[in-house]
PDB file of C-alpha atoms in Angstrom:
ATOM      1  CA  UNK A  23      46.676 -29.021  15.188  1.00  0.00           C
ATOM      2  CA  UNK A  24      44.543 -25.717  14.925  1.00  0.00           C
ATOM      3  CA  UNK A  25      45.356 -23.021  17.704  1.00  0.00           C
ATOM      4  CA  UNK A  26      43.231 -22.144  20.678  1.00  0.00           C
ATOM      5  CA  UNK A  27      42.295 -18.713  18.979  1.00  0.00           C
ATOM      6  CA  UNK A  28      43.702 -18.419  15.400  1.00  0.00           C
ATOM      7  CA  UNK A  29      42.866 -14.882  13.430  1.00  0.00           C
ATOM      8  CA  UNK A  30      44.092 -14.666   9.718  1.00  0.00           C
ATOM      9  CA  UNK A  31      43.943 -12.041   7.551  1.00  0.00           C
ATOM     10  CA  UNK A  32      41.224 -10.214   9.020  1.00  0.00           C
ATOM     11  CA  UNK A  33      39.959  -7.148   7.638  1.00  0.00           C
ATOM     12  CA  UNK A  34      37.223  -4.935   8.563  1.00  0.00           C
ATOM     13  CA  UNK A  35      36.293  -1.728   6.361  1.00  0.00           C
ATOM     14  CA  UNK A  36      33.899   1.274   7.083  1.00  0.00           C
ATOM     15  CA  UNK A  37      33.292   2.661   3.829  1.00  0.00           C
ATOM     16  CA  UNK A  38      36.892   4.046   2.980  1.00  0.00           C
ATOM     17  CA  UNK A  39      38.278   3.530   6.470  1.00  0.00           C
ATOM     18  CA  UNK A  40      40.348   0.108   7.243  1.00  0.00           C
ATOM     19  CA  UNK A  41      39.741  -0.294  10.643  1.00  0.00           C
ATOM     20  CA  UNK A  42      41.186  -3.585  10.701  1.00  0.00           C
ATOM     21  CA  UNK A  43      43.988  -4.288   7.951  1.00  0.00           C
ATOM     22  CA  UNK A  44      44.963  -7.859   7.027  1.00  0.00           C
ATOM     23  CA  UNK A  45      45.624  -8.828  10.859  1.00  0.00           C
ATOM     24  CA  UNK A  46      47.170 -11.941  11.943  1.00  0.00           C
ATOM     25  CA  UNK A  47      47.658 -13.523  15.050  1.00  0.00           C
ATOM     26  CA  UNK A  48      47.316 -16.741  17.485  1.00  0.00           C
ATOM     27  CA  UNK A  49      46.495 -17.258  21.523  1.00  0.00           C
ATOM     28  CA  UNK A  50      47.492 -20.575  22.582  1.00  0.00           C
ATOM     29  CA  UNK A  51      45.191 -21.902  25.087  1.00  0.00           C
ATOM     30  CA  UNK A  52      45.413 -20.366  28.471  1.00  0.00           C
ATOM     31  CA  UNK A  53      47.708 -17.752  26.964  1.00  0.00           C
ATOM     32  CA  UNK A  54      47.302 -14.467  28.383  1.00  0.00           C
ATOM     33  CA  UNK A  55      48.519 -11.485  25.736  1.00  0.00           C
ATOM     34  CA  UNK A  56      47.656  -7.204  26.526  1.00  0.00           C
ATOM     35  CA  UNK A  57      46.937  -5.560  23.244  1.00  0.00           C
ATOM     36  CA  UNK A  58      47.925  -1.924  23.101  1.00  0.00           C
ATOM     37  CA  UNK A  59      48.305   1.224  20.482  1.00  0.00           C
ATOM     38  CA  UNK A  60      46.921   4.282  20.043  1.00  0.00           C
ATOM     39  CA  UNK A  61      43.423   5.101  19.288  1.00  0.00           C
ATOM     40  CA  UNK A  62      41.842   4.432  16.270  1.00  0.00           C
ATOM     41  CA  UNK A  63      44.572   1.525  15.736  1.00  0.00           C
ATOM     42  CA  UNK A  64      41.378  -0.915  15.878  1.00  0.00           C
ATOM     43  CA  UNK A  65      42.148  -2.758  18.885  1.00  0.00           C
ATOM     44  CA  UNK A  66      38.376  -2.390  20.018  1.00  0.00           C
ATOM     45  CA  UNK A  67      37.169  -3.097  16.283  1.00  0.00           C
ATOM     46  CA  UNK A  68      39.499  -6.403  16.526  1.00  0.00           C
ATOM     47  CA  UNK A  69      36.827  -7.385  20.187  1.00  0.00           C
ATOM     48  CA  UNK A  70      34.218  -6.884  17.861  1.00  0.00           C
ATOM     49  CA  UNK A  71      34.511  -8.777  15.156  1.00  0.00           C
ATOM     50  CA  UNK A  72      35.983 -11.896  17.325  1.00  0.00           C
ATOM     51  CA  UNK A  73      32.265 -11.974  19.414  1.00  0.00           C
ATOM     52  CA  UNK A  74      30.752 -11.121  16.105  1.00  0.00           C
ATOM     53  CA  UNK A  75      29.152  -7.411  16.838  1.00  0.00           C
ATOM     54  CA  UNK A  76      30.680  -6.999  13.188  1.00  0.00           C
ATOM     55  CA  UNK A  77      30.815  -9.756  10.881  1.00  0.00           C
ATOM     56  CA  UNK A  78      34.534  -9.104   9.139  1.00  0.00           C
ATOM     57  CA  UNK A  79      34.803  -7.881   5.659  1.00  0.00           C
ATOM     58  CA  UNK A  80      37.909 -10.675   4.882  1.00  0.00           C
ATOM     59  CA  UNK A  81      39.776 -13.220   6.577  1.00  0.00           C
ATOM     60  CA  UNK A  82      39.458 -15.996   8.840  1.00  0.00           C
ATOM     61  CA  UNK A  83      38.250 -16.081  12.691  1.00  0.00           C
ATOM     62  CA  UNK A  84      38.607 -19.451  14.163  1.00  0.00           C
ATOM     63  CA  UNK A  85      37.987 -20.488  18.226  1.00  0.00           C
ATOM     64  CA  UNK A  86      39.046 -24.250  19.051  1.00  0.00           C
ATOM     65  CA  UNK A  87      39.030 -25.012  14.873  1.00  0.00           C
ATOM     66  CA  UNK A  88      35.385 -23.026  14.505  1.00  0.00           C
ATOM     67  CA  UNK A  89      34.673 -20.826  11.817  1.00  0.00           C
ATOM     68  CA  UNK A  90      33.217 -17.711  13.668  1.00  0.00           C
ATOM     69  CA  UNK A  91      32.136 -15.662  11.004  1.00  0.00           C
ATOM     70  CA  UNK A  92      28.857 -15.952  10.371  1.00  0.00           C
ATOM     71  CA  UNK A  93      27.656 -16.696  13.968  1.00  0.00           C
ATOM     72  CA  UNK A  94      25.697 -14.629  16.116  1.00  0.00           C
ATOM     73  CA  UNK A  95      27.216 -12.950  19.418  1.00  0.00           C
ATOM     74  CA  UNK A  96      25.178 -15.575  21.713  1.00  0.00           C
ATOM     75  CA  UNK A  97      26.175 -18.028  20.001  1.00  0.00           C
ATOM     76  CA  UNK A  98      29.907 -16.918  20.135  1.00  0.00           C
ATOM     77  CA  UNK A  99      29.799 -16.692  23.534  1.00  0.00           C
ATOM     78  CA  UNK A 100      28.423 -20.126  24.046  1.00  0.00           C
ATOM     79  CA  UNK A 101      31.303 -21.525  22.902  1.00  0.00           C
ATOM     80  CA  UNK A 102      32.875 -20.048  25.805  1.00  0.00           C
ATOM     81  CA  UNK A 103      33.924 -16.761  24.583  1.00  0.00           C
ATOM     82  CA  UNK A 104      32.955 -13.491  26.935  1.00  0.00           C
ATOM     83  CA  UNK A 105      33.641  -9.855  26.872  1.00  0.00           C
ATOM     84  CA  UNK A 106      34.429  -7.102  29.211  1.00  0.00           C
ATOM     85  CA  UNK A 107      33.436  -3.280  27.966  1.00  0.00           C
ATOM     86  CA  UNK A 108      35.555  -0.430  29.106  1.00  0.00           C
ATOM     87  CA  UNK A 109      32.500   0.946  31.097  1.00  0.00           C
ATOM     88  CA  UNK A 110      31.105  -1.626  33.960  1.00  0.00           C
ATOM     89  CA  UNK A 111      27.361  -2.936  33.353  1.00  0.00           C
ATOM     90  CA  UNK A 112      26.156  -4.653  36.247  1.00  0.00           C
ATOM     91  CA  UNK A 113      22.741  -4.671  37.959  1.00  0.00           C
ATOM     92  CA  UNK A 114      22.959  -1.780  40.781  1.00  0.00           C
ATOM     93  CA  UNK A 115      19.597  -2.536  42.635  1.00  0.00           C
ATOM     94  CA  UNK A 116      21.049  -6.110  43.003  1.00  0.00           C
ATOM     95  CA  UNK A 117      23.415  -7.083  45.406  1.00  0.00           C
ATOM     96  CA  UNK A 118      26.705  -8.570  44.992  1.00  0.00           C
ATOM     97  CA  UNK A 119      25.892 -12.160  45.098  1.00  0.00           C
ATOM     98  CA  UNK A 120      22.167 -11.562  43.426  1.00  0.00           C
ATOM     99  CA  UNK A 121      23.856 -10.129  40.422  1.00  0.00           C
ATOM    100  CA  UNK A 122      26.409 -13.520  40.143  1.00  0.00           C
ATOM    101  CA  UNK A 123      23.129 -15.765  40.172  1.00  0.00           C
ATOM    102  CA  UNK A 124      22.552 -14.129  36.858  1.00  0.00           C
ATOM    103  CA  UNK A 125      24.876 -15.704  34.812  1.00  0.00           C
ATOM    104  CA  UNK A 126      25.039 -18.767  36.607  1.00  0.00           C
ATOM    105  CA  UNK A 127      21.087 -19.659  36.300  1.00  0.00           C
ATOM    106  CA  UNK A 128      21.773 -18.956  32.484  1.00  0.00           C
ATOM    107  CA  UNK A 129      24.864 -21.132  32.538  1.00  0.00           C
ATOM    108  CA  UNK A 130      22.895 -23.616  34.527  1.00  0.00           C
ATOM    109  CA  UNK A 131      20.029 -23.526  32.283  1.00  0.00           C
ATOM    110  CA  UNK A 132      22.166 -25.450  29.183  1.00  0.00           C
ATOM    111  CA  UNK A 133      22.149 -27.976  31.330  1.00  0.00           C
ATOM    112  CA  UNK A 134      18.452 -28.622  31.232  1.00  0.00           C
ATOM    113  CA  UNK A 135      15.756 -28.811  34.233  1.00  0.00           C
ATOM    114  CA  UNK A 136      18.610 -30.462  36.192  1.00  0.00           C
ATOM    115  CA  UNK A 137      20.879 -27.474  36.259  1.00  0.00           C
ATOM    116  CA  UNK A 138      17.905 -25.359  36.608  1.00  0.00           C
ATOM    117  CA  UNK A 139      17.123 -26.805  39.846  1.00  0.00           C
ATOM    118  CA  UNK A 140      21.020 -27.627  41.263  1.00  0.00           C
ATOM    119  CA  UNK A 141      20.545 -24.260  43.059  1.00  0.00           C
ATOM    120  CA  UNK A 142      23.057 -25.737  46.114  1.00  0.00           C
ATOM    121  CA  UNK A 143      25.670 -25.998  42.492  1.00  0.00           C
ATOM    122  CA  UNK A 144      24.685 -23.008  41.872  1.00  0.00           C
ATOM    123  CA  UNK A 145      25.529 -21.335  45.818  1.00  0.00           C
ATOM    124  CA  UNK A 146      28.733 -22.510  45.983  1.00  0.00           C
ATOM    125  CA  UNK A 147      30.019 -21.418  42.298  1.00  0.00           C
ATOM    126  CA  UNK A 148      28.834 -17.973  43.754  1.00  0.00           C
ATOM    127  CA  UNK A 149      30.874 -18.195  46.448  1.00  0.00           C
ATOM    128  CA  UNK A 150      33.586 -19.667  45.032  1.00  0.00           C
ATOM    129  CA  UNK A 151      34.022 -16.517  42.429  1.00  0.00           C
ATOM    130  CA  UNK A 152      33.671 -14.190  45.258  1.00  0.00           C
ATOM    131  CA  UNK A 153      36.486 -15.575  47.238  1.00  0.00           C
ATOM    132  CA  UNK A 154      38.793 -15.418  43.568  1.00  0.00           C
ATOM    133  CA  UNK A 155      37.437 -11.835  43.295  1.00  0.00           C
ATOM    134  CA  UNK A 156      38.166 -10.851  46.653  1.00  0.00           C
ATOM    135  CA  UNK A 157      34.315  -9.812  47.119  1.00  0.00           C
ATOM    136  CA  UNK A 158      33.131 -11.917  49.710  1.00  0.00           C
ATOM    137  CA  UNK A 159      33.207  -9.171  52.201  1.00  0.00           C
ATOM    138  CA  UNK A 160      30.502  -7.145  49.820  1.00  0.00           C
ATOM    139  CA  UNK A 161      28.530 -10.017  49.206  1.00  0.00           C
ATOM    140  CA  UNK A 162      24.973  -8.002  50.324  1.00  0.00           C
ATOM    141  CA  UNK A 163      25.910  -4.960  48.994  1.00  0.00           C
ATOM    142  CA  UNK A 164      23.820  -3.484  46.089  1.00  0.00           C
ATOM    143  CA  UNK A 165      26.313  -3.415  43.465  1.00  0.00           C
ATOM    144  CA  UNK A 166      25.394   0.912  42.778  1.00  0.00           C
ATOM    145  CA  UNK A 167      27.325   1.259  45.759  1.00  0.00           C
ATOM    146  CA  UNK A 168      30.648  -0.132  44.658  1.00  0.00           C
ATOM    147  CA  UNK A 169      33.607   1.575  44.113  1.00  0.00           C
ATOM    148  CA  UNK A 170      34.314   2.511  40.315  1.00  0.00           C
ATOM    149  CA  UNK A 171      37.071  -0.570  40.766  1.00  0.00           C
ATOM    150  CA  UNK A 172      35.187  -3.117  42.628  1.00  0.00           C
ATOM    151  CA  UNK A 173      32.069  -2.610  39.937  1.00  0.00           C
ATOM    152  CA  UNK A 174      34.904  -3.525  37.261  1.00  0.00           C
ATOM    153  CA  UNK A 175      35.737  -6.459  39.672  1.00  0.00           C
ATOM    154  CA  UNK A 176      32.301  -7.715  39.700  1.00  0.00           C
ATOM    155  CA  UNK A 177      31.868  -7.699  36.152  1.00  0.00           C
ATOM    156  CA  UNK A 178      34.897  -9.608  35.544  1.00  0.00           C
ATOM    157  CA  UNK A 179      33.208 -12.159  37.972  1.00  0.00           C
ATOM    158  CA  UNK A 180      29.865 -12.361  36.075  1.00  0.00           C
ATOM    159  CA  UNK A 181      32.217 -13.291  33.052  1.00  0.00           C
ATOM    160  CA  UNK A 182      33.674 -15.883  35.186  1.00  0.00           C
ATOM    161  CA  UNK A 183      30.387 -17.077  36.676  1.00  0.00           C
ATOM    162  CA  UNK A 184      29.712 -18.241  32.898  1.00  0.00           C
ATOM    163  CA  UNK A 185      32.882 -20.564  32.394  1.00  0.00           C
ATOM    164  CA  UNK A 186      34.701 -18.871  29.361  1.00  0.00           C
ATOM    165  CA  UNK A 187      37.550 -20.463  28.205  1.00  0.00           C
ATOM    166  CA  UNK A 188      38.174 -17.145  26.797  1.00  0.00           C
ATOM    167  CA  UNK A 189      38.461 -13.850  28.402  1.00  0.00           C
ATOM    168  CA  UNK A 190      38.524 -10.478  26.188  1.00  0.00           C
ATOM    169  CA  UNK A 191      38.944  -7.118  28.569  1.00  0.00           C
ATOM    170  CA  UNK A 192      38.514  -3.621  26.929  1.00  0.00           C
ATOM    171  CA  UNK A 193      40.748  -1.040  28.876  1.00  0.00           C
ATOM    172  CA  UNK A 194      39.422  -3.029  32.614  1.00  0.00           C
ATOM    173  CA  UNK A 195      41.359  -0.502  35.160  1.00  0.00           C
ATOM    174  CA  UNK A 196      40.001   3.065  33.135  1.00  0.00           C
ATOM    175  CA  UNK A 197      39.251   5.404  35.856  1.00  0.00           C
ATOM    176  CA  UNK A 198      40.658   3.354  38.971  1.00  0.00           C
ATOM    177  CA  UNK A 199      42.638   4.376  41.575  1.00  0.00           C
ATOM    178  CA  UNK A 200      46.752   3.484  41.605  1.00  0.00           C
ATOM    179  CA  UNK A 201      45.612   1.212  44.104  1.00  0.00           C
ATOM    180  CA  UNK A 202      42.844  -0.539  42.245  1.00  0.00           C
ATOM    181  CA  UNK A 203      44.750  -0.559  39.308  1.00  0.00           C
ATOM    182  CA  UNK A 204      47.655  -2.757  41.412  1.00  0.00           C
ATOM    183  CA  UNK A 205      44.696  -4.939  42.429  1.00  0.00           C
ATOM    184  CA  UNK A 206      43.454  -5.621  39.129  1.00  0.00           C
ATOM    185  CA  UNK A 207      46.418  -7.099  37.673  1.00  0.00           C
ATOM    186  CA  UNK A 208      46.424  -9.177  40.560  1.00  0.00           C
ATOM    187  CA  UNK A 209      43.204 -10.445  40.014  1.00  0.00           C
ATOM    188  CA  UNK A 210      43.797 -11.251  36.410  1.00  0.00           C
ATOM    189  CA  UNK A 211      47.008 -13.012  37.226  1.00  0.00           C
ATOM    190  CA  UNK A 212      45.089 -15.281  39.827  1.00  0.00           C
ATOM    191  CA  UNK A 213      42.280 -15.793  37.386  1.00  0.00           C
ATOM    192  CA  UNK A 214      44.802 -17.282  34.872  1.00  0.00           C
ATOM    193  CA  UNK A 215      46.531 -19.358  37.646  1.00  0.00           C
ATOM    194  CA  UNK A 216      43.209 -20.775  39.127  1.00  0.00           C
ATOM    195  CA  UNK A 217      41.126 -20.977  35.806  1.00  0.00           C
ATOM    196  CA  UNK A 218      43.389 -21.414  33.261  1.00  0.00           C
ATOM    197  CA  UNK A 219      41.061 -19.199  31.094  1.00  0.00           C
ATOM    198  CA  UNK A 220      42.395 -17.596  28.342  1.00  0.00           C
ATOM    199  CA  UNK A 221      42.777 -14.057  28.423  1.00  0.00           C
ATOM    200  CA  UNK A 222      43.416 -10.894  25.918  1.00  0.00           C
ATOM    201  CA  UNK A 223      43.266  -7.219  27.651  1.00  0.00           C
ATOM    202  CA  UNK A 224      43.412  -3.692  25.976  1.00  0.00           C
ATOM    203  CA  UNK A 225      45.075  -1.614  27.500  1.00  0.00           C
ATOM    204  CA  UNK A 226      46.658   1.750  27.418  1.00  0.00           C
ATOM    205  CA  UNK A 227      48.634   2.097  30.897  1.00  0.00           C
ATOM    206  CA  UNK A 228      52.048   0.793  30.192  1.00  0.00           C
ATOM    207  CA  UNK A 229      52.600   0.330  33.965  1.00  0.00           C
ATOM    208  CA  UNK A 230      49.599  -2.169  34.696  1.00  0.00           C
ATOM    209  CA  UNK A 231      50.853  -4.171  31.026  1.00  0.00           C
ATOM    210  CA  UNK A 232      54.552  -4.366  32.624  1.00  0.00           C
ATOM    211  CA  UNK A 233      52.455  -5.341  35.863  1.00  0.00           C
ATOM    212  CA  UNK A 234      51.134  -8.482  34.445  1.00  0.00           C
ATOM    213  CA  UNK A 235      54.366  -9.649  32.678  1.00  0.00           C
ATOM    214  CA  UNK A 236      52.811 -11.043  29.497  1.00  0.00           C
ATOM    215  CA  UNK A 237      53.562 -10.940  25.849  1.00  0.00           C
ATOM    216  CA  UNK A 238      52.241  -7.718  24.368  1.00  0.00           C
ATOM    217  CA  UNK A 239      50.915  -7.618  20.817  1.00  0.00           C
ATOM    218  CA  UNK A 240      50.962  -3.384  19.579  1.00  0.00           C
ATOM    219  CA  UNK A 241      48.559  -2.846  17.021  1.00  0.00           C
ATOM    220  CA  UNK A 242      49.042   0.291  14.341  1.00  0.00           C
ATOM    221  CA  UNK A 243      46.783   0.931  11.349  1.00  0.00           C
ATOM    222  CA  UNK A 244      44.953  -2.237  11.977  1.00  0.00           C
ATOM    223  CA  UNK A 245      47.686  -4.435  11.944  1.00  0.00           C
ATOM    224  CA  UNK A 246      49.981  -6.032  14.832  1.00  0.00           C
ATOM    225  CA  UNK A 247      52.965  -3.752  13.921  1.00  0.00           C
ATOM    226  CA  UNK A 248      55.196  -5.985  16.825  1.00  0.00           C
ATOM    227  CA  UNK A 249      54.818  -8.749  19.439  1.00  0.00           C
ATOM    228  CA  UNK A 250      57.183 -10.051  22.566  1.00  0.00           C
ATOM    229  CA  UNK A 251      57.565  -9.257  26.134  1.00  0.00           C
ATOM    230  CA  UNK A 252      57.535  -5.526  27.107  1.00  0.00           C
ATOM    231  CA  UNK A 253      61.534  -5.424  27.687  1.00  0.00           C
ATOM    232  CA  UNK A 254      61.289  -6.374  23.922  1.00  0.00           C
ATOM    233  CA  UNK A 255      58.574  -4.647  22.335  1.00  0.00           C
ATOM    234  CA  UNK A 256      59.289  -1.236  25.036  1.00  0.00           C
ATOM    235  CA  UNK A 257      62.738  -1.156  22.807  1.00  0.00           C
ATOM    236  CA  UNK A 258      61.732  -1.356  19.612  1.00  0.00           C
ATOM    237  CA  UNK A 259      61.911   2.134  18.157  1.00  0.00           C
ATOM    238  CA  UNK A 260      59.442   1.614  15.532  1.00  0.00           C
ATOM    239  CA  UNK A 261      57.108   1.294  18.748  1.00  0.00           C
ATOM    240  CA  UNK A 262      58.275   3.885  20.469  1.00  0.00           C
ATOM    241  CA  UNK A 263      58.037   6.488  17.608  1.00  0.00           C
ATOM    242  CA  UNK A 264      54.285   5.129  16.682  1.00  0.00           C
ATOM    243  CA  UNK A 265      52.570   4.529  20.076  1.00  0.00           C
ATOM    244  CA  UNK A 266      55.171   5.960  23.154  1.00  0.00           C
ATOM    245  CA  UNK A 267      55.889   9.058  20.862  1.00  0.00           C
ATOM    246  CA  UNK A 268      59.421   8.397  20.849  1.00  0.00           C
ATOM    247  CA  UNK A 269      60.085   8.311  24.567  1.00  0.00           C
ATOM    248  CA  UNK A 270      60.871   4.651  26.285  1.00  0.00           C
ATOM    249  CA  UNK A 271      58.291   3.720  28.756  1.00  0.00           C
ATOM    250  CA  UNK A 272      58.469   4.000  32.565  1.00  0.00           C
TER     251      UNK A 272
END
């Protein structure tokens, strides 16, 4: 049976650089893994090539047993893959709730004229992510006037408003508060436990990956140099020396 996400081999080359190196790994479905390393190590490059902003230069991509080389980013993410960039992009003249009816007109809109005109469907989906996002509160607020955190939030509910089965986060608590930060990997934890949507953040702060308790894949030169929990892969001196710089994590 083929994995939920299966990447083999994958390579990805800028001219003389090897972003990506021969990388191999699997997410079973639901699975939620944090990717870190240091930058450059092509964790980022790795996002790319799975929603195909770069087609890869070897190797195999497969989502549910799907070839996804050679497919276009919309059509990627119709089979129910969606991203999160590190910075937010939502629609700040829009309210909260204005900018969720985005996504789910477009979601609604595969479903033919129908879907297109379920718009009581389409209310309560709305509300139904802003209660999981804890947003329901700042439902009529334009979305400019947001905190740095909750504009992170929202954009991890306008992924949600389009039914991934697949999550992928780049770096989702850079520039947030301690307190945000805490909040976050609440939120992601409740989205896995409510959903049962797939998910794979990058991340750099060790204390938010120990936070969510997940396996942790570290990437170095393009490849995944180690994976396990973070007890194990926090004591492996091989990580410590390439990505902590010796010193074991808080």
């Amino acid at each position: 049976m083929s994995a939920f996400l299966e990447v083999e081999n994958l390579a990805k080359d800028f001219g003389g650089i090897h972003a990506v190196a021969g990388l191999t790994m699997a997410l079973a479905e639901g699975e939620l893994l944090c990717i870190i390393g240091p930058n450059g190590c092509g964790k980022t490059t790795l996002f790319n090539l799975i929603t195909g902003e770069f087609p890869p230069s070897a190797g195999c991509l497969r989502f549910l047993g799907r070839e996804l080389a050679g497919l276009r980013p919309f059509e990627i993410s119709r089979l129910g893959i969606g991203r999160k960039f590190q910075v937010p992009a939502v629609y700040p003249a829009l309210t909260v709730r204005e900018n969720l009816t985005v996504p789910l007109f477009a979601e609604a809109g595969r479903r033919g004229l129908r879907g297109l005109l379920a718009r009581d469907d389409r209310a309560d989906a709305a509300e139904h992510v802003l209660d999981l996002i804890r947003l329901a509160d700042h439902a009529d607020v334009p979305a400019g006037e947001l905190s740095h955190g909750e504009k992170q939030w929202l954009e991890i509910a306008l992924l949600l408003a389009s039914r991934p089965r697949l999550m992928l986060l780049d770096e989702p608590t850079a520039g947030m508060t301690l307190g945000e930060t805490e909040a976050t990997a609440e939120l992601i934890l409740r989205i896995r436990e409510e959903t049962g949507t797939a998910i794979v953040v990058i991340e750099h702060d060790m204390a938010f990956v120990r936070r969510l308790g997940c396996p942790v894949a570290v990437m170095l030169q393009g490849r995944i140099l180690r994976r396990g929990d973070y007890a194990e892969v926090s004591a492996d001196p091989l990580v410590r020396e390439a990505y902590l710089g010796g010193q074991a994590p808080c």
